[in-house]
Coordinates of C-alpha atoms in Angstrom, one line a residue:
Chain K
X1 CA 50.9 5.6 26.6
X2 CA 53.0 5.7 24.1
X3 CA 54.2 2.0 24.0
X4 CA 50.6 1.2 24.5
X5 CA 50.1 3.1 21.0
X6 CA 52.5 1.2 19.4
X7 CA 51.4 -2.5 20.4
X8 CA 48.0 -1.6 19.5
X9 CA 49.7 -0.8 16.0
X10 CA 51.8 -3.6 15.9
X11 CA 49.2 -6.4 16.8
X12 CA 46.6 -4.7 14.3
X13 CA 50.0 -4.8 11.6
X14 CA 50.2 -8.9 12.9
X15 CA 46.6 -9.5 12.7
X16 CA 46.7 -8.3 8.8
X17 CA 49.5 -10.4 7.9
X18 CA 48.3 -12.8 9.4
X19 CA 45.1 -13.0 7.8
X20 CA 46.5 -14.2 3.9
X21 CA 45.2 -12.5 1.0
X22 CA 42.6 -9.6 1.4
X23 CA 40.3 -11.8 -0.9
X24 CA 40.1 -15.1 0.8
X25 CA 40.0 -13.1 4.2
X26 CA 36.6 -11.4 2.8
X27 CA 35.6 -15.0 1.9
X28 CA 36.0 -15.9 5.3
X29 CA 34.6 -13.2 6.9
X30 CA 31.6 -13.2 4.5
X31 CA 31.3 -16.9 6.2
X32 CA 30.8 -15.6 9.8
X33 CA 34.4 -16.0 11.0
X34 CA 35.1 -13.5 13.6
X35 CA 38.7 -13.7 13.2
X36 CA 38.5 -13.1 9.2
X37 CA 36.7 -9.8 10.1
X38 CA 38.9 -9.0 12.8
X39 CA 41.6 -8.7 9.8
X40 CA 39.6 -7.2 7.4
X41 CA 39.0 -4.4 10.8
X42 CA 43.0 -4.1 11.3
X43 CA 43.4 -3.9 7.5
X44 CA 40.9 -1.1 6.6
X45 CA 39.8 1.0 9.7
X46 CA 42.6 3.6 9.4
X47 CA 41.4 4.8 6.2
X48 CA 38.0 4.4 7.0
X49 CA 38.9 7.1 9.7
X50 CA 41.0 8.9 7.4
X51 CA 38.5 9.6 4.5
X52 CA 35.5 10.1 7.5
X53 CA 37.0 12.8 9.2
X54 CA 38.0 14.1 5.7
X55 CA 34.0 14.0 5.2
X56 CA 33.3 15.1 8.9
X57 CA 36.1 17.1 10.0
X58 CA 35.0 15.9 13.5
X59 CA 37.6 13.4 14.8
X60 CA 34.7 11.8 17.0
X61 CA 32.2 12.0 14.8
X62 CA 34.5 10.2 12.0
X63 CA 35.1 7.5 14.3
X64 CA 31.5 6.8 15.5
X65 CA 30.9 6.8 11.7
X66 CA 33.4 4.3 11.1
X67 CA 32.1 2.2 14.1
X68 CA 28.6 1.9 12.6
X69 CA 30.1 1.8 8.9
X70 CA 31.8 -1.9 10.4
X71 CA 28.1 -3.2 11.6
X72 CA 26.9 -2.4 8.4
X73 CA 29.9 -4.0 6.7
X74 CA 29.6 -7.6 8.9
X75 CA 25.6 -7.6 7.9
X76 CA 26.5 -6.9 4.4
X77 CA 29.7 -8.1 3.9
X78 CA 28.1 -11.7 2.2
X79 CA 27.0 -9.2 -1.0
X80 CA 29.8 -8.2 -1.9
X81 CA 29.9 -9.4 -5.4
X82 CA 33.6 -8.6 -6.3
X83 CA 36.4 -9.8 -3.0
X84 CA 38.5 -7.7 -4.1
X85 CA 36.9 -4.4 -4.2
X86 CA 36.5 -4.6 -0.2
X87 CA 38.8 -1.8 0.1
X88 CA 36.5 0.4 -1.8
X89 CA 33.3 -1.3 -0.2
X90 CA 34.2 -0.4 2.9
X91 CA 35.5 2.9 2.6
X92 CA 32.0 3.7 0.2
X93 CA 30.0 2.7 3.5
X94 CA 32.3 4.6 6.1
X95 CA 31.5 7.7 3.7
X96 CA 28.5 7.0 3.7
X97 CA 27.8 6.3 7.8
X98 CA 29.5 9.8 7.7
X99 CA 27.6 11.8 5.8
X100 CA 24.6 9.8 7.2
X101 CA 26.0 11.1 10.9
X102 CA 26.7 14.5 9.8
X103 CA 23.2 15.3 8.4
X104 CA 21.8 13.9 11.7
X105 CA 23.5 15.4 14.2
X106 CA 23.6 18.5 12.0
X107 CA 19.3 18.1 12.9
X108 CA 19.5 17.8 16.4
X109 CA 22.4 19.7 17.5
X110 CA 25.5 22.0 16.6
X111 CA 28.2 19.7 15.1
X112 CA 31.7 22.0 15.3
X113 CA 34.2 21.9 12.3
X114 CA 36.6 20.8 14.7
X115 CA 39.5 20.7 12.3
X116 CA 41.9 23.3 13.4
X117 CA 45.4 23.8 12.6
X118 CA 47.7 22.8 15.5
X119 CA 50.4 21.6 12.9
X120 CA 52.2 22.2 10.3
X121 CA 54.9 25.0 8.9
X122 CA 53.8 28.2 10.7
X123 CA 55.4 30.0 7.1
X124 CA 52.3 28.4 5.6
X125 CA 49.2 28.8 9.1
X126 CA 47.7 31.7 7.6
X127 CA 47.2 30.1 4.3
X128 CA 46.2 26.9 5.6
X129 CA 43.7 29.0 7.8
X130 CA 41.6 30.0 4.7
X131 CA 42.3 27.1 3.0
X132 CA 41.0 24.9 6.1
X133 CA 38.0 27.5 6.3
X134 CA 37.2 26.5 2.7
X135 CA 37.1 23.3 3.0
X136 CA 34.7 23.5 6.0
X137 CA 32.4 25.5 3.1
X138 CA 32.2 22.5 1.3
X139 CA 29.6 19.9 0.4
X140 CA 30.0 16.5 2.4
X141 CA 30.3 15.2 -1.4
X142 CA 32.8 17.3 -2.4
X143 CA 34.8 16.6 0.4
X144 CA 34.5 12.9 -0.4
X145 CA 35.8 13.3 -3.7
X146 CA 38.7 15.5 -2.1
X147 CA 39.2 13.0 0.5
X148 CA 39.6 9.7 -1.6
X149 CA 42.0 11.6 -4.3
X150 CA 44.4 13.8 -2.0
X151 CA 44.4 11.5 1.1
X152 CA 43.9 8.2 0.4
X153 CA 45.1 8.8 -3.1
X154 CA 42.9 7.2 -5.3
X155 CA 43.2 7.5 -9.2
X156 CA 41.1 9.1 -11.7
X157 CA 39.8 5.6 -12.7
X158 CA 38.9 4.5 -8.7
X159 CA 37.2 7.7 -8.0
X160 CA 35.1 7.3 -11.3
X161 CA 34.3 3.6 -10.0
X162 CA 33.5 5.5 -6.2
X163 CA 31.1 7.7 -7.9
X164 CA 29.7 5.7 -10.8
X165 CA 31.1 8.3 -13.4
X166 CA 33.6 8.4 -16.2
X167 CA 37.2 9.0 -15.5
X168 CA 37.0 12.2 -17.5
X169 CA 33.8 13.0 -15.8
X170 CA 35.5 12.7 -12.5
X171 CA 38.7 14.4 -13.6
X172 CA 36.7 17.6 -14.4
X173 CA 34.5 17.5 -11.4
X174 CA 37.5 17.6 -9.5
X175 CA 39.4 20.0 -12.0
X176 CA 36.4 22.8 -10.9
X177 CA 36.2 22.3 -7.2
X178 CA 40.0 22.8 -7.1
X179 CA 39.6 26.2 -9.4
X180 CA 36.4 26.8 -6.7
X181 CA 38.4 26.3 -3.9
X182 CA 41.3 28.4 -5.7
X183 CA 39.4 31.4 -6.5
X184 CA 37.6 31.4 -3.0
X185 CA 40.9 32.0 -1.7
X186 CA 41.9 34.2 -4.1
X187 CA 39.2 36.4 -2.9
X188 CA 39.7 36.1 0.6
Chain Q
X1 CA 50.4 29.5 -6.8
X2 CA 50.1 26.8 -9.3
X3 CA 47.4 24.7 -9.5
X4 CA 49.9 21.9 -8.4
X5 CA 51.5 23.8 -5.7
X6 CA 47.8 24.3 -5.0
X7 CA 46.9 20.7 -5.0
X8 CA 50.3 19.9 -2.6
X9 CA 49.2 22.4 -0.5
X10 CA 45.4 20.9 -0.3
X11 CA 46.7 17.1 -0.1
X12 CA 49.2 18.2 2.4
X13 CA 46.5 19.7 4.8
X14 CA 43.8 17.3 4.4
X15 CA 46.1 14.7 4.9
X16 CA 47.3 15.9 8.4
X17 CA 44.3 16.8 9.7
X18 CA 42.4 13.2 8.6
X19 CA 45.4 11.6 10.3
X20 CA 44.6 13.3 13.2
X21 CA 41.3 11.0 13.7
X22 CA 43.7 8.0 13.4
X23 CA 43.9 6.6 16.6
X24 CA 45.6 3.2 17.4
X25 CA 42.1 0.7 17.9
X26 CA 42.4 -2.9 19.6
X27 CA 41.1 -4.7 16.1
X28 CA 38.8 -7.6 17.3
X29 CA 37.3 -5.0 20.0
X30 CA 36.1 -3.5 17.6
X31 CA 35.0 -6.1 15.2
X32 CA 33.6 -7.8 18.3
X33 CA 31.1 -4.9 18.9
X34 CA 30.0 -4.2 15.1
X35 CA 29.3 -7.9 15.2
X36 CA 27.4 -7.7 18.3
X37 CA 25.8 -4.5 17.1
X38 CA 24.7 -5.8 14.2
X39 CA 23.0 -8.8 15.8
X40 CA 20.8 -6.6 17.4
X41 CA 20.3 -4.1 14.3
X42 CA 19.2 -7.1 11.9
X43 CA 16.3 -8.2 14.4
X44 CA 15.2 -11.9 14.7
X45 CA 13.9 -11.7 10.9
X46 CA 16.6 -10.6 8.6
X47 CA 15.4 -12.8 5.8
X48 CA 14.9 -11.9 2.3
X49 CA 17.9 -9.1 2.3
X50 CA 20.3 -11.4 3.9
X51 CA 19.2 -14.3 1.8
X52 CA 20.4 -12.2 -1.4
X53 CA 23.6 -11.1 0.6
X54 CA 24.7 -14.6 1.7
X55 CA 24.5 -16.3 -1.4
X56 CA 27.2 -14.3 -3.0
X57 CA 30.0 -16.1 -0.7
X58 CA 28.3 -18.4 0.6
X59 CA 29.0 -22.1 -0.1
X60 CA 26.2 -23.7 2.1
X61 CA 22.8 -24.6 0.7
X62 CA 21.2 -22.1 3.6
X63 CA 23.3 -19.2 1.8
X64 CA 21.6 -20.3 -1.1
X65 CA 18.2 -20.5 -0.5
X66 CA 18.1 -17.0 1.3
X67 CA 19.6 -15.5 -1.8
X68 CA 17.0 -17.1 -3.8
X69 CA 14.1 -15.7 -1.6
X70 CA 15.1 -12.4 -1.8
X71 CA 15.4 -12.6 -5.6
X72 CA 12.1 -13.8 -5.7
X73 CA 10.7 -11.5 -3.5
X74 CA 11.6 -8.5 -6.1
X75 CA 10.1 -10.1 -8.8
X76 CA 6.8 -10.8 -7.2
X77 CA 5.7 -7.1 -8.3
X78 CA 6.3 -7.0 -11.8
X79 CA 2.7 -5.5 -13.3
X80 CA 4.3 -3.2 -15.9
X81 CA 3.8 -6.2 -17.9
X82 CA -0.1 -6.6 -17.3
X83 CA -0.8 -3.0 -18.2
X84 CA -2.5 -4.1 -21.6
X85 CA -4.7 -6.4 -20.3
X86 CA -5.2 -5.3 -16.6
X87 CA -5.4 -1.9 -16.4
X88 CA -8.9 -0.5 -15.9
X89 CA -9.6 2.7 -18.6
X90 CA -8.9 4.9 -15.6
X91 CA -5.5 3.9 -15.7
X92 CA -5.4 5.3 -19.1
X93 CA -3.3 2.6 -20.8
X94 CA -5.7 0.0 -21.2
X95 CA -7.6 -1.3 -23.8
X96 CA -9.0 -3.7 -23.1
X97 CA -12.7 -3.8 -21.2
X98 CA -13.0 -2.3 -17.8
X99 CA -12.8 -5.5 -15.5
X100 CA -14.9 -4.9 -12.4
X101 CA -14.2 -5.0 -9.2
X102 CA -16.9 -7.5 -8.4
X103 CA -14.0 -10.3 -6.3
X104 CA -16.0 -13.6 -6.8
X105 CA -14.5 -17.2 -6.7
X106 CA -13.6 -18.7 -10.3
X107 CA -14.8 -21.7 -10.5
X108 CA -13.2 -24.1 -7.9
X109 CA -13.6 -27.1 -9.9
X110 CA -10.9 -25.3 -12.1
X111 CA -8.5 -25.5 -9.7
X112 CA -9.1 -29.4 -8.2
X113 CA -6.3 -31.1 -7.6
X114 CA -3.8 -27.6 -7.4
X115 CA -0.8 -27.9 -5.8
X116 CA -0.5 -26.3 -2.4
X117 CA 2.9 -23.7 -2.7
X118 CA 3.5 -23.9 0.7
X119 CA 4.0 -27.8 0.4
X120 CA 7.4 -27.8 1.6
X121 CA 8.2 -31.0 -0.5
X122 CA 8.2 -28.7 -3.4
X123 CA 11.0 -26.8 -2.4
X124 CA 12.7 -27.1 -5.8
X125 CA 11.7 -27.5 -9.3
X126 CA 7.6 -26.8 -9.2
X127 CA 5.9 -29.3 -11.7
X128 CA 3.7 -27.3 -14.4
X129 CA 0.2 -27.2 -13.5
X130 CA -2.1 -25.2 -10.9
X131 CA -1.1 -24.0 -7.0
X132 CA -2.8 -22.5 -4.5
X133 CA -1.1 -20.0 -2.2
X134 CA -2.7 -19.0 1.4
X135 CA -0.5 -16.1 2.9
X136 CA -0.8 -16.3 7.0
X137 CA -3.2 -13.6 8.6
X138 CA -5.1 -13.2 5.3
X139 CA -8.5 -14.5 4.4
X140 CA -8.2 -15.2 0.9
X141 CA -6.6 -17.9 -1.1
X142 CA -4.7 -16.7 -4.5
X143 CA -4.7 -19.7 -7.5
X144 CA -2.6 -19.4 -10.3
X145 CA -1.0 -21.4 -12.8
X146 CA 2.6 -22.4 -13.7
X147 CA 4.8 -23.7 -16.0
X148 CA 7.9 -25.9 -16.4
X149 CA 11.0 -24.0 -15.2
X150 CA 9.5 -22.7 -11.9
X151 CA 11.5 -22.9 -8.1
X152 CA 9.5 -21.9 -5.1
X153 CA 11.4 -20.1 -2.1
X154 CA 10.6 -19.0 1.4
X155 CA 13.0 -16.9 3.5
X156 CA 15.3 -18.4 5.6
X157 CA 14.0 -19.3 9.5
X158 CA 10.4 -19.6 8.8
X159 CA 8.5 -21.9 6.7
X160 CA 6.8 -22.6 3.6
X161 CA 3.6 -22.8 5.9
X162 CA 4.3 -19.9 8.1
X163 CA 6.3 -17.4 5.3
X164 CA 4.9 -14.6 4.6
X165 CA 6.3 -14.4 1.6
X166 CA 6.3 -16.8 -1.3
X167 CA 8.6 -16.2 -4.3
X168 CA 8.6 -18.1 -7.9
X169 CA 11.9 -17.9 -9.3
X170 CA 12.7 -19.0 -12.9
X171 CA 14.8 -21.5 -13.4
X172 CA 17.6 -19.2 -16.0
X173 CA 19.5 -22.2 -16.9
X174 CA 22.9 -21.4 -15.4
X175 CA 22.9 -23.8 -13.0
X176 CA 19.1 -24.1 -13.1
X177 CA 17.2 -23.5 -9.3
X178 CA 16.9 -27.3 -9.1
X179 CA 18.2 -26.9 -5.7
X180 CA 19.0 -24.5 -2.8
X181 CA 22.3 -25.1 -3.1
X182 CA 22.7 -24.3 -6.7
X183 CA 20.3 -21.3 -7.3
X184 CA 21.3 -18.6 -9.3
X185 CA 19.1 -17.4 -10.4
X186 CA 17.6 -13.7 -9.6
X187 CA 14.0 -13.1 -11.7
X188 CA 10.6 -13.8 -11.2
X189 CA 8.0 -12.9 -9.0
X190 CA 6.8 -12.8 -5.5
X191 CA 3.8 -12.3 -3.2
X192 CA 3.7 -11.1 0.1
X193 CA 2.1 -8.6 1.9
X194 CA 3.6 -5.1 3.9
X195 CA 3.6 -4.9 7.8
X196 CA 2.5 -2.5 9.2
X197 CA 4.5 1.1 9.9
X198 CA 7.3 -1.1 8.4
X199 CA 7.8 1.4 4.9
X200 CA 10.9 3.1 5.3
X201 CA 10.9 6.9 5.2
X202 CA 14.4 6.7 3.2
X203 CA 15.3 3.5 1.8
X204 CA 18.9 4.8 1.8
X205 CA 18.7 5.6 5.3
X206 CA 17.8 3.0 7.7
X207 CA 18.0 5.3 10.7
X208 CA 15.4 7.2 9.5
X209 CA 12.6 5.1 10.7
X210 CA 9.5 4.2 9.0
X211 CA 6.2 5.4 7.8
X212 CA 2.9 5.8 9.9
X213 CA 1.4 2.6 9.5
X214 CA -1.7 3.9 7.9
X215 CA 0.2 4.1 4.7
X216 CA 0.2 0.3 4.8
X217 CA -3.8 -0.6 5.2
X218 CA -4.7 0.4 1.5
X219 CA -3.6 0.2 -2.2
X220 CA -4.2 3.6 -2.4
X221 CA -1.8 4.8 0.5
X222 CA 0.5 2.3 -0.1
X223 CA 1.3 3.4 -3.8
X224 CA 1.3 7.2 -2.3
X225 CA 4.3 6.0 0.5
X226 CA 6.2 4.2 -2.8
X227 CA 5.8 7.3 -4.5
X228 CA 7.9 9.4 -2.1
X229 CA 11.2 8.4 -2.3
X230 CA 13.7 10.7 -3.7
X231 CA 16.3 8.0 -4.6
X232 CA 13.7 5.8 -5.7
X233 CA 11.7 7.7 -8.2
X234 CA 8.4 6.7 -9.8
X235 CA 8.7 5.9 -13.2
X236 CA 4.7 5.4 -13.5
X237 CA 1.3 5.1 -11.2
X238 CA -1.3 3.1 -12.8
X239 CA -4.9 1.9 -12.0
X240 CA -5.1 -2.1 -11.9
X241 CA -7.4 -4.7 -11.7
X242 CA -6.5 -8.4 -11.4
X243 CA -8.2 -11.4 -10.9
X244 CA -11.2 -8.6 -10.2
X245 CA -10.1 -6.8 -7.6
X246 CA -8.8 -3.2 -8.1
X247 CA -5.2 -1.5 -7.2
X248 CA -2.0 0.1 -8.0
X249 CA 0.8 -0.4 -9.7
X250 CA 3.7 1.6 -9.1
X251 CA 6.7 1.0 -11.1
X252 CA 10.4 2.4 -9.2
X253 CA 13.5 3.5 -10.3
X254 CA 16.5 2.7 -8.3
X255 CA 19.1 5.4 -8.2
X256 CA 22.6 4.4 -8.5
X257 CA 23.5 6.5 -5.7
X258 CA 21.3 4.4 -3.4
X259 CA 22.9 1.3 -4.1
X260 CA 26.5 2.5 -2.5
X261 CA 26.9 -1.3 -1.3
X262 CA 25.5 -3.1 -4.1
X263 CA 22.5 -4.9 -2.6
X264 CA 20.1 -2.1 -2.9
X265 CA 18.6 -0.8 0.2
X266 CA 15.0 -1.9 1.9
X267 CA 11.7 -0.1 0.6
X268 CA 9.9 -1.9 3.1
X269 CA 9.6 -5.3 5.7
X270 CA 6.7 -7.8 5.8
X271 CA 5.0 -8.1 9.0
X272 CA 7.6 -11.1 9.7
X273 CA 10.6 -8.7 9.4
X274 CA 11.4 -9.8 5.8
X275 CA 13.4 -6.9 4.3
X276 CA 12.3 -6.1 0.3
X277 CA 15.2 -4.7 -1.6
X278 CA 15.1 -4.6 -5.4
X279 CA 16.9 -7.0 -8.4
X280 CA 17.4 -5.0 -11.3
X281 CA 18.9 -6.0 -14.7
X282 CA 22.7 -4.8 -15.3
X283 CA 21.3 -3.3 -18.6
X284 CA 18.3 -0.9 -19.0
X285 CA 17.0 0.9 -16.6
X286 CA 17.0 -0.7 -13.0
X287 CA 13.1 -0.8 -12.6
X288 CA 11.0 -2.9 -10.4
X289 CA 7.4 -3.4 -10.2
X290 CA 4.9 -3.2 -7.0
X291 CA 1.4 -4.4 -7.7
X292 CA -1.2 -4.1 -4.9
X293 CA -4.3 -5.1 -4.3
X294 CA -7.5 -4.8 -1.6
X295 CA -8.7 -7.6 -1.2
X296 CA -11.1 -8.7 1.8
X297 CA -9.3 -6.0 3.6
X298 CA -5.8 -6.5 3.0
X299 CA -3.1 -6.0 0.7
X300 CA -1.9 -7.9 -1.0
X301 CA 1.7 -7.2 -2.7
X302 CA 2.9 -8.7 -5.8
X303 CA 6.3 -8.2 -6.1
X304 CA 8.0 -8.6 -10.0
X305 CA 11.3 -8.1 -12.4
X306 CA 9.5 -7.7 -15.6
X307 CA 12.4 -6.9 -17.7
X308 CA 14.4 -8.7 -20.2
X309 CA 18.2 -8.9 -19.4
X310 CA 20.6 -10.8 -17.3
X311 CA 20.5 -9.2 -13.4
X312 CA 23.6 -8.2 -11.7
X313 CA 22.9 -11.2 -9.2
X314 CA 23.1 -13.5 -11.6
X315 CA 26.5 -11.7 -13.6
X316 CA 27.5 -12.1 -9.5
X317 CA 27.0 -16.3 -10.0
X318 CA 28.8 -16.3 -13.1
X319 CA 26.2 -16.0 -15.9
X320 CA 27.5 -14.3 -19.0
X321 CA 25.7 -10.8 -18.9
X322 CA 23.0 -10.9 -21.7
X323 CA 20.4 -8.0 -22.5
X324 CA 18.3 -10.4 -24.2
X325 CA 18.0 -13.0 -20.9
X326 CA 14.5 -13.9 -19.9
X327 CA 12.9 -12.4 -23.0
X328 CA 10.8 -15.6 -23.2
X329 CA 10.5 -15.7 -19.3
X330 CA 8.7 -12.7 -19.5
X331 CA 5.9 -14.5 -21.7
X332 CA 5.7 -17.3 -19.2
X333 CA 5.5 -14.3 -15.9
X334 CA 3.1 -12.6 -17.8
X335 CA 1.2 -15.9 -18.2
X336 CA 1.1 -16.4 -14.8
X337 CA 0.2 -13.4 -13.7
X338 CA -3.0 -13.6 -15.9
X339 CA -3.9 -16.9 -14.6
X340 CA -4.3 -15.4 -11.2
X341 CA -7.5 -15.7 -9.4
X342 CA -8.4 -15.0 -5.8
X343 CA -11.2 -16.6 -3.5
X344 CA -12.0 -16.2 -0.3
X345 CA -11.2 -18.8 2.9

């Protein structure tokens, strides 16, 4: 299994490379080439999956997200107006297939928080027990915003772009959902 | 705890449990099924929307042409303009006398010798002077008049006879729409007409289905289905009547938030499967106009960008963004729209 894992990892590393730059690879793909798309998929679905389950917190339901976020991507992909912003593009659309996914099955049937903690330093489970719990408390939107800064590491300037607000805007949106989350705690 | 040791803590946690979704994927399996998914998603008529989303990359005329068609589909609505002279004193902006709805044919002789829109020779550049347009499944025939500076555009996979949609595009003098390979740009005006149950309940949401198709049989319950959309909101409801036959207007908002991909999202399809999305200027507020009108029983949709300013599609085709674009093209759209007359087939 394990050597399975890491062929799929290292054809999905040789299809990127492989592809040239991420711009002419969105040009191509934009174009109907299959192969261009397959790149663009070996190049972006990790964090696609990252910042879904971020939103989700349901492995399954992050991936299924992501699945649908790539059919939307390959019927929209020929509007994107800027090739180089396909790394946001795609990651705006996987969050919001998530959120999308989440509301719906939310409607129709009882979506666990599935995110548990099975790792980690044990000095630090309890914490990271609340914390965890908190984060489960939040809006799908605030997790996006958490998401994109603390896992995928986006900068003050990207996540204004992501949310069509100033970087100062952004900065203090995020500034009082970390005091939120922070005083939550406290009180737990 | 500091707030950094906080923010450690947080990243540190989030980060282990999104990497625990992560799992190794074969890369064209799953291109291979979005792509095959998608097929089946977009339907046999994917037209207007895709027309707008191909041009962007795409170097072929085809890409071209569809983007062209989508564009012009948007502007078909744009009545804010004809609220001085159209609206009936129930709309409550007009001032000028009540028009009737009393639908009987302008003179004909008027009109002798118009060009037929859905002359498929005419497929670029439309030569000033009078057109007739006859939508499929309708029984009436709409005449207006045009001047210099005028493209006509169909969607892609249908044509000019069978489209049931018809869009006249200004020519903005980029690269000018002398051709389907060169069109850029993204203002004007379009008529068409709704299927029916094809409004969406969310534009943001195509899973959510659509509307009960009664909403689509009247100008009345059209402009009440327009009128419910959270991310779309009305910016005004008014009373019309054009070429003597009375309507709505409803004028939209697009919400940023919408728009997460940048090609707005679909209000609603034409009985074809023509998806309507929305061109809005990249200054001032992103608004769109919907005119509809009863007429022998149907609706007929007129679809426009009455706004001055350059429109992100055209920034998109390298146009140099300009708040005061198609300032005069509004004269000539609202020119066109007054020339409008309808008579029965």
């Amino acid at each position: 299994v394990d050597i399975d894992r890491f062929d799929a990892v290292a054809d999905m590393k040789h299809i990127a490379l492989g592809a040239g730059e991420p711009s002419s690879v969105v040009a191509r793909a934009a174009a109907g080439d299959h192969d261009a798309f397959t790149s663009l998929v070996a190049m972006y679905h990790a964090d696609m999956t990252r910042l879904a389950a971020a939103i989700g917190r349901n492995p399954d339901l992050a991936r299924d997200a992501v699945q649908n976020a790539w059919q939307l991507a390959w019927l929209r992909l020929s509007g994107l107006r800027d090739e180089t912003k396909i790394r946001p593009w795609l990651l705006s659309i996987a969050a919001n297939e998530t959120r999308l996914l989440l509301r719906r099955r939310r409607a129709t049937e009882d979506i666990a928080d599935q995110f548990i903690l099975e790792l980690g330093d044990p000095a630090h489970h309890v914490d990271d027990l609340d914390l965890n719990a908190a984060l489960g408390r939040l809006d799908p939107h605030e997790r996006e915003l958490l998401g994109l800064r603390y896992v995928l590491g986006y900068t003050s300037v990207e996540l204004a772009e992501h949310f069509s607000l100033t970087p100062e805007g952004v900065r203090s949106r995020l500034k009082r959902l970390i005091d939120r989350l922070r005083q939550e705690l406290s009180h737990d | 705890m500091t707030e950094n040791d906080f923010e450690q803590r947080l990243a540190r946690l989030m980060r282990l449990q999104s990497e625990s979704a992560v799992e190794p994927v074969d890369a064209r399996k799953v291109a291979e099924f979005a792509i095959a998914n998608a097929q089946r998603r977009r339907g046999p008529f994917h037209g207007l929307r895709r027309m707008l989303q191909m041009t962007v990359h795409g170097p072929s005329a085809r890409r071209y042409g569809l983007t062209a068609a989508g564009v012009v589909l948007v502007l078909g609505v744009g009545a804010a303009f004809l609220a001085p002279r159209l609206i009936t004193p129930a709309g409550g902006t007009g001032g000028s006398p009540s028009p009737q709805p009393s639908p009987t044919a302008s003179p004909s002789h008027a009109f002798l010798g118009a060009f037929a829109l859905t002359d498929e020779s005419l497929a670029t550049n439309l030569p000033a002077g009078n057109y007739i347009l006859d939508l499929p499944d309708t029984r009436y025939r709409i005449h207006f008049a045009l001047p210099e500076g005028w493209w006509h555009y169909w969607p892609e996979g249908t044509t000019a006879t069978a489209s049931d949609v018809h869009a006249l595009i200004v020519n903005n003098g980029v690269d000018g729409a002398i051709n389907h390979t060169r069109l850029r740009s993204a203002w004007g005006m379009a008529f068409t007409v709704v299927g029916y149950g094809r409004i969406r309940n969310d534009p943001c949401d195509s899973s959510a289905g659509s509307m009960d198709g009664g909403f689509s049989t009247n100008a009345e319950s059209l402009a009440e289905a327009f009128s419910s959309w959270a991310e779309y909101p009305v910016e005004s409801i008014t009373d019309v009547v054009i070429a003597g036959y009375a309507g709505k207007r409803v004028e939209l908002r697009r919400e940023a938030r919408c728009d997460l991909y940048g090609l707005g999202d679909t209000l609603f399809e034409t009985p074809d499967g023509h998806e309507f999305t929305m061109q809005v200027p990249s200054s001032g507020p992103p608004v769109n106009q919907f005119t509809f009108l009863d007429v022998n029983g149907s609706v007929l949709v007129i679809w426009t960008t009455d706004y001055p300013g350059s429109t992100t599609y055209e920034e998109a085709h390298g146009a140099s963004p300009d708040p005061q674009a198609h300032v005069e093209d509004q004269a000539a759209l609202h020119a066109i729209l007054d020339s409008i007359y309808i008579t029965q087939r």
